[in-house]
Short mmCIF file of C-alpha atoms in Angstrom, two decimals:
data_model
loop_
_atom_site.label_atom_id
_atom_site.label_comp_id
_atom_site.label_asym_id
_atom_site.label_seq_id
_atom_site.Cartn_x
_atom_site.Cartn_y
_atom_site.Cartn_z
CA MET A 9 92.19 16.62 155.15
CA LYS A 10 88.81 18.26 155.80
CA LYS A 11 88.41 19.00 152.11
CA LYS A 12 89.13 15.35 151.29
CA LYS A 13 86.57 14.18 153.83
CA HIS A 14 83.97 16.51 152.36
CA MET A 15 84.73 15.19 148.88
CA TYR A 16 84.37 11.58 150.06
CA LEU A 17 81.10 12.47 151.83
CA LEU A 18 79.78 14.15 148.68
CA GLY A 19 80.76 11.11 146.64
CA ASP A 20 78.92 8.82 149.06
CA ILE A 21 75.81 10.99 148.95
CA LEU A 22 75.81 11.06 145.15
CA ALA A 23 76.32 7.28 145.01
CA CYS A 24 73.40 6.69 147.41
CA ALA A 25 71.22 9.09 145.41
CA GLY A 26 72.12 7.29 142.20
CA MET A 27 71.32 3.91 143.76
CA ALA A 28 67.96 5.26 144.95
CA VAL A 29 67.07 6.49 141.46
CA VAL A 30 68.17 3.28 139.72
CA TYR A 31 66.95 0.65 142.21
CA VAL A 32 64.81 1.93 145.10
CA ILE A 33 62.36 4.16 143.22
CA PRO A 34 61.55 1.55 140.51
CA PHE A 35 61.03 -1.10 143.21
CA LEU A 36 58.66 1.17 145.15
CA PHE A 37 56.76 1.92 141.93
CA ILE A 38 56.30 -1.81 141.33
CA LEU A 39 55.32 -2.47 144.96
CA PHE A 40 52.77 0.36 145.11
CA ASN A 41 51.08 -0.75 141.88
CA ALA A 42 51.11 -4.39 142.99
CA LEU A 43 48.89 -3.38 145.93
CA LYS A 44 46.31 -1.46 143.87
CA ASP A 45 43.16 -2.69 142.16
CA ARG A 46 43.21 -3.20 138.39
CA LYS A 47 41.69 0.16 137.43
CA GLU A 48 44.01 2.14 139.68
CA ALA A 49 47.14 0.19 138.71
CA ASN A 50 46.49 0.59 134.97
CA LYS A 51 47.04 4.36 135.37
CA LEU A 52 50.69 3.54 136.20
CA ASN A 53 50.98 6.39 138.70
CA PHE A 54 53.69 6.56 141.35
CA THR A 55 51.29 6.95 144.26
CA LEU A 56 50.29 4.97 147.32
CA PRO A 57 47.23 2.77 146.76
CA GLU A 58 43.92 4.08 148.10
CA VAL A 59 43.20 0.59 149.47
CA PHE A 60 45.87 -2.08 149.91
CA HIS A 61 44.92 -5.20 147.93
CA PHE A 62 47.13 -7.94 149.37
CA GLU A 63 44.87 -10.51 147.74
CA ASN A 64 46.61 -9.69 144.43
CA PHE A 65 49.52 -11.90 145.49
CA LEU A 66 47.23 -14.84 146.23
CA GLU A 67 45.48 -14.37 142.88
CA VAL A 68 48.84 -14.43 141.09
CA ILE A 69 49.82 -17.69 142.79
CA GLN A 70 46.47 -19.30 141.92
CA ALA A 71 46.46 -18.10 138.28
CA ARG A 72 46.32 -20.82 135.60
CA ASN A 73 46.03 -23.65 138.10
CA TYR A 74 48.99 -22.53 140.24
CA GLN A 75 51.34 -22.17 137.27
CA LEU A 76 53.64 -19.90 139.27
CA LEU A 77 54.52 -22.76 141.64
CA THR A 78 55.38 -24.99 138.68
CA ALA A 79 57.44 -22.15 137.23
CA PHE A 80 59.35 -21.75 140.50
CA LYS A 81 60.14 -25.47 140.46
CA ASN A 82 61.33 -25.31 136.83
CA SER A 83 63.48 -22.22 137.44
CA ALA A 84 64.96 -23.67 140.63
CA LEU A 85 65.92 -26.96 138.93
CA ILE A 86 67.40 -25.24 135.87
CA THR A 87 69.36 -22.87 138.11
CA PHE A 88 70.63 -25.64 140.41
CA PHE A 89 71.94 -27.98 137.71
CA SER A 90 73.38 -25.14 135.60
CA VAL A 91 75.25 -23.66 138.57
CA VAL A 92 76.61 -27.07 139.62
CA LEU A 93 77.99 -27.62 136.11
CA LEU A 94 79.43 -24.10 136.05
CA LEU A 95 81.21 -24.69 139.36
CA ILE A 96 82.81 -27.93 138.19
CA VAL A 97 83.60 -27.12 134.55
CA GLY A 98 84.46 -23.46 135.19
CA ALA A 99 86.90 -24.29 137.99
CA MET A 100 88.62 -27.02 135.96
CA ALA A 101 88.89 -24.90 132.80
CA GLY A 102 90.04 -21.83 134.75
CA TYR A 103 92.74 -23.89 136.49
CA ILE A 104 94.13 -25.36 133.25
CA ILE A 105 94.04 -22.03 131.40
CA GLN A 106 95.81 -20.26 134.26
CA ARG A 107 98.49 -22.87 134.92
CA ARG A 108 99.36 -23.93 131.36
CA ARG A 109 100.91 -21.46 128.91
CA ASP A 110 101.24 -23.40 125.64
CA ARG A 111 99.71 -22.28 122.34
CA SER A 112 96.77 -24.68 122.32
CA VAL A 113 95.61 -23.52 125.75
CA ARG A 114 95.99 -19.87 124.76
CA PHE A 115 93.88 -20.52 121.66
CA ILE A 116 91.18 -22.26 123.73
CA SER A 117 91.26 -19.37 126.21
CA ASN A 118 90.72 -16.86 123.39
CA VAL A 119 87.80 -18.91 122.06
CA PHE A 120 86.17 -18.87 125.49
CA MET A 121 86.72 -15.12 125.84
CA LEU A 122 84.98 -14.59 122.49
CA GLY A 123 81.90 -15.90 124.23
CA LEU A 124 81.83 -12.73 126.33
CA MET A 125 81.40 -10.63 123.20
CA LEU A 126 79.41 -12.72 120.73
CA PRO A 127 75.62 -12.83 121.21
CA PRO A 128 73.88 -16.24 121.11
CA ALA A 129 72.54 -17.24 117.68
CA ILE A 130 68.89 -18.14 118.26
CA LEU A 131 67.81 -19.82 115.01
CA PRO A 132 71.01 -21.85 114.40
CA THR A 133 70.88 -23.06 118.02
CA ILE A 134 67.25 -24.14 117.65
CA TRP A 135 68.18 -25.98 114.42
CA VAL A 136 71.02 -27.81 116.19
CA LEU A 137 68.74 -28.78 119.09
CA GLN A 138 66.05 -30.05 116.72
CA THR A 139 68.63 -32.03 114.74
CA LEU A 140 69.83 -33.68 117.97
CA HIS A 141 66.19 -34.24 119.04
CA ILE A 142 66.68 -32.42 122.33
CA TYR A 143 64.70 -29.24 121.60
CA LYS A 144 62.29 -28.30 124.43
CA THR A 145 64.01 -30.68 126.84
CA PHE A 146 65.30 -29.95 130.34
CA PHE A 147 68.76 -31.21 129.34
CA SER A 148 69.03 -28.72 126.47
CA ILE A 149 68.09 -25.64 128.53
CA VAL A 150 70.57 -26.60 131.26
CA MET A 151 73.32 -27.03 128.66
CA ILE A 152 72.48 -23.69 127.03
CA GLU A 153 72.48 -21.79 130.33
CA THR A 154 75.77 -23.44 131.29
CA VAL A 155 77.50 -22.70 128.00
CA LEU A 156 76.36 -19.08 127.84
CA HIS A 157 77.60 -18.32 131.37
CA LEU A 158 80.79 -20.37 131.11
CA PRO A 159 83.13 -17.68 129.65
CA PHE A 160 82.43 -15.23 132.48
CA THR A 161 82.75 -18.03 135.05
CA ILE A 162 86.11 -19.14 133.63
CA MET A 163 87.34 -15.56 133.72
CA LEU A 164 86.47 -15.30 137.44
CA TYR A 165 88.13 -18.60 138.29
CA ARG A 166 91.21 -17.83 136.22
CA GLY A 167 91.74 -14.53 138.01
CA TYR A 168 91.30 -16.06 141.45
CA ILE A 169 93.50 -19.11 140.79
CA SER A 170 96.34 -16.75 139.85
CA THR A 171 96.43 -15.66 143.53
CA ILE A 172 97.03 -19.25 144.76
CA PRO A 173 100.78 -19.94 145.20
CA ARG A 174 102.20 -22.62 142.90
CA GLU A 175 104.30 -23.84 145.82
CA LEU A 176 101.24 -25.59 147.26
CA GLU A 177 100.89 -27.65 144.10
CA GLU A 178 104.62 -28.35 143.95
CA ALA A 179 104.45 -29.66 147.52
CA GLY A 180 101.63 -31.97 146.42
CA TYR A 181 103.74 -33.27 143.53
CA ILE A 182 106.60 -34.00 145.93
CA ASP A 183 104.20 -35.99 148.14
CA GLY A 184 103.21 -38.09 145.13
CA CYS A 185 99.80 -36.55 144.34
CA SER A 186 98.41 -36.84 140.82
CA ARG A 187 97.26 -33.77 138.87
CA TRP A 188 93.63 -34.62 139.60
CA LYS A 189 94.32 -35.09 143.34
CA ILE A 190 96.13 -31.73 143.50
CA PHE A 191 93.18 -29.98 141.88
CA SER A 192 90.42 -31.73 143.82
CA GLN A 193 92.06 -31.83 147.27
CA ILE A 194 94.33 -28.76 147.29
CA VAL A 195 93.19 -26.17 144.75
CA PHE A 196 89.40 -26.66 144.66
CA PRO A 197 88.87 -26.25 148.44
CA LEU A 198 90.85 -22.97 148.32
CA LEU A 199 88.35 -21.54 145.82
CA LYS A 200 85.51 -21.09 148.35
CA PRO A 201 85.32 -17.26 148.06
CA ILE A 202 85.07 -17.38 144.27
CA HIS A 203 82.67 -20.35 144.48
CA ALA A 204 80.27 -18.08 146.40
CA THR A 205 80.64 -15.34 143.79
CA VAL A 206 80.04 -17.75 140.90
CA VAL A 207 77.02 -19.35 142.57
CA ILE A 208 75.27 -16.12 143.46
CA LEU A 209 75.93 -14.18 140.24
CA ASN A 210 75.02 -17.05 137.95
CA ALA A 211 72.03 -18.11 140.04
CA ILE A 212 70.54 -14.62 139.84
CA TYR A 213 71.04 -14.38 136.07
CA ILE A 214 69.79 -17.89 135.28
CA PHE A 215 66.81 -17.77 137.66
CA ASN A 216 65.65 -14.46 136.14
CA ASP A 217 66.50 -15.37 132.54
CA PHE A 218 63.76 -14.54 130.06
CA THR A 219 65.17 -15.01 126.56
CA ASN A 220 66.61 -18.52 126.71
CA PRO A 221 63.56 -20.29 128.21
CA LEU A 222 61.32 -18.35 125.82
CA TYR A 223 63.16 -19.60 122.72
CA PHE A 224 64.69 -22.92 123.78
CA TYR A 225 62.25 -24.27 126.40
CA PRO A 226 58.73 -23.21 125.30
CA GLY A 227 55.50 -24.73 126.57
CA ALA A 228 53.09 -24.06 129.44
CA GLU A 229 54.44 -27.01 131.44
CA ASN A 230 58.01 -25.71 130.96
CA ALA A 231 57.26 -22.13 132.07
CA THR A 232 59.86 -20.39 134.21
CA VAL A 233 59.08 -17.64 136.70
CA VAL A 234 59.76 -14.73 134.35
CA LEU A 235 57.57 -16.20 131.61
CA THR A 236 54.57 -16.18 133.98
CA LEU A 237 54.43 -12.41 133.42
CA TYR A 238 52.71 -13.19 130.11
CA ASN A 239 49.69 -14.40 132.12
CA PHE A 240 48.70 -10.83 132.91
CA ILE A 241 49.43 -9.03 129.63
CA GLY A 242 47.12 -9.45 126.67
CA GLN A 243 46.51 -7.89 123.27
CA PHE A 244 43.27 -6.22 124.37
CA GLN A 245 43.57 -5.89 128.14
CA SER A 246 46.23 -6.05 130.85
CA SER A 247 46.13 -6.44 134.62
CA TYR A 248 49.09 -4.37 135.74
CA ASN A 249 48.30 -4.89 139.42
CA LEU A 250 48.71 -8.65 139.01
CA LEU A 251 51.71 -8.18 136.70
CA PHE A 252 53.53 -6.10 139.30
CA ALA A 253 52.49 -8.49 142.08
CA ASP A 254 54.06 -11.31 140.04
CA VAL A 255 57.25 -9.25 139.64
CA VAL A 256 57.47 -8.71 143.41
CA ILE A 257 57.06 -12.44 144.10
CA ILE A 258 59.71 -13.30 141.50
CA ILE A 259 62.39 -10.86 142.67
CA ILE A 260 62.11 -11.40 146.43
CA PRO A 261 64.02 -14.76 146.61
CA MET A 262 66.97 -13.53 144.56
CA LEU A 263 66.91 -10.14 146.31
CA ILE A 264 67.24 -11.84 149.71
CA LEU A 265 70.05 -14.06 148.37
CA PHE A 266 71.91 -11.04 146.99
CA ILE A 267 71.53 -8.98 150.19
CA PHE A 268 72.82 -11.76 152.45
CA PHE A 269 75.76 -12.77 150.23
CA ASN A 270 76.67 -9.38 148.75
CA LYS A 271 79.89 -9.19 150.79
CA LYS A 272 81.03 -12.59 149.52
CA ILE A 273 80.40 -11.52 145.91
CA VAL A 274 82.59 -8.43 146.34
CA ASN A 275 85.34 -10.32 148.21
CA GLY A 276 85.50 -13.03 145.55
CA MET A 277 85.67 -10.61 142.64
CA VAL A 278 88.21 -8.30 144.32
CA ALA A 279 90.45 -11.22 145.29
CA GLY A 280 90.42 -12.48 141.71
CA ALA A 281 91.25 -9.03 140.36
CA VAL A 282 94.38 -8.51 142.46
CA LYS A 283 96.62 -10.55 140.21
CA GLY A 284 96.72 -12.14 136.76
#
């Protein structure tokens, strides 16, 4: 027993050390350099600043006529509408795929699962958006974010719905409920743990997305928070202190969200992995 306890303790220590190397040390490096002046930060040393320059954060917020505030608004709106669509469409698709077993549904399920493996095609997607006259529009970026995260969302919902007893739905049928009423009033409310997982995981990815807004939603007025990093990197000179200050401002909201709801993420994913 003592040997087992020592092994578990060693495993915990190694896991904590690995987490420190992967997450804590890089964050401290960013934070230290965010508080330095430009000359000191450009050396990219992992040292405490000689003088703490908290005004860097204010300068980042004021840069380009407060573009960061506009970017936060854009990112928040894109994230909100994308996550709402993922909750509704993902839950409905996951329910149908889990409960029905005919060939057509299996084929549709396989098509969705292909989305987990196939990378997005940038140029063909831009061509389609331009043909439909929706390129650089808010609607198009929300649709793209929703579609790209839908396969993973369906997989989560499908796994969790498999843990819900069919007897609950059969009881609803006996009471005269329609299929839609059974889903909306019986099944959907039981999905709260996986709702939390879907919201938090997708919100973090979409809010911090760099590639899709860069290609599909370009323009200074359409800037998202991650794209504001370009404000402090140039061909001939860079302000790494302001760049790192921008990174700190960007990651804090999602970091707080993740810390507070981390337990719900784990519970939702574990519950969905028990069966099916």
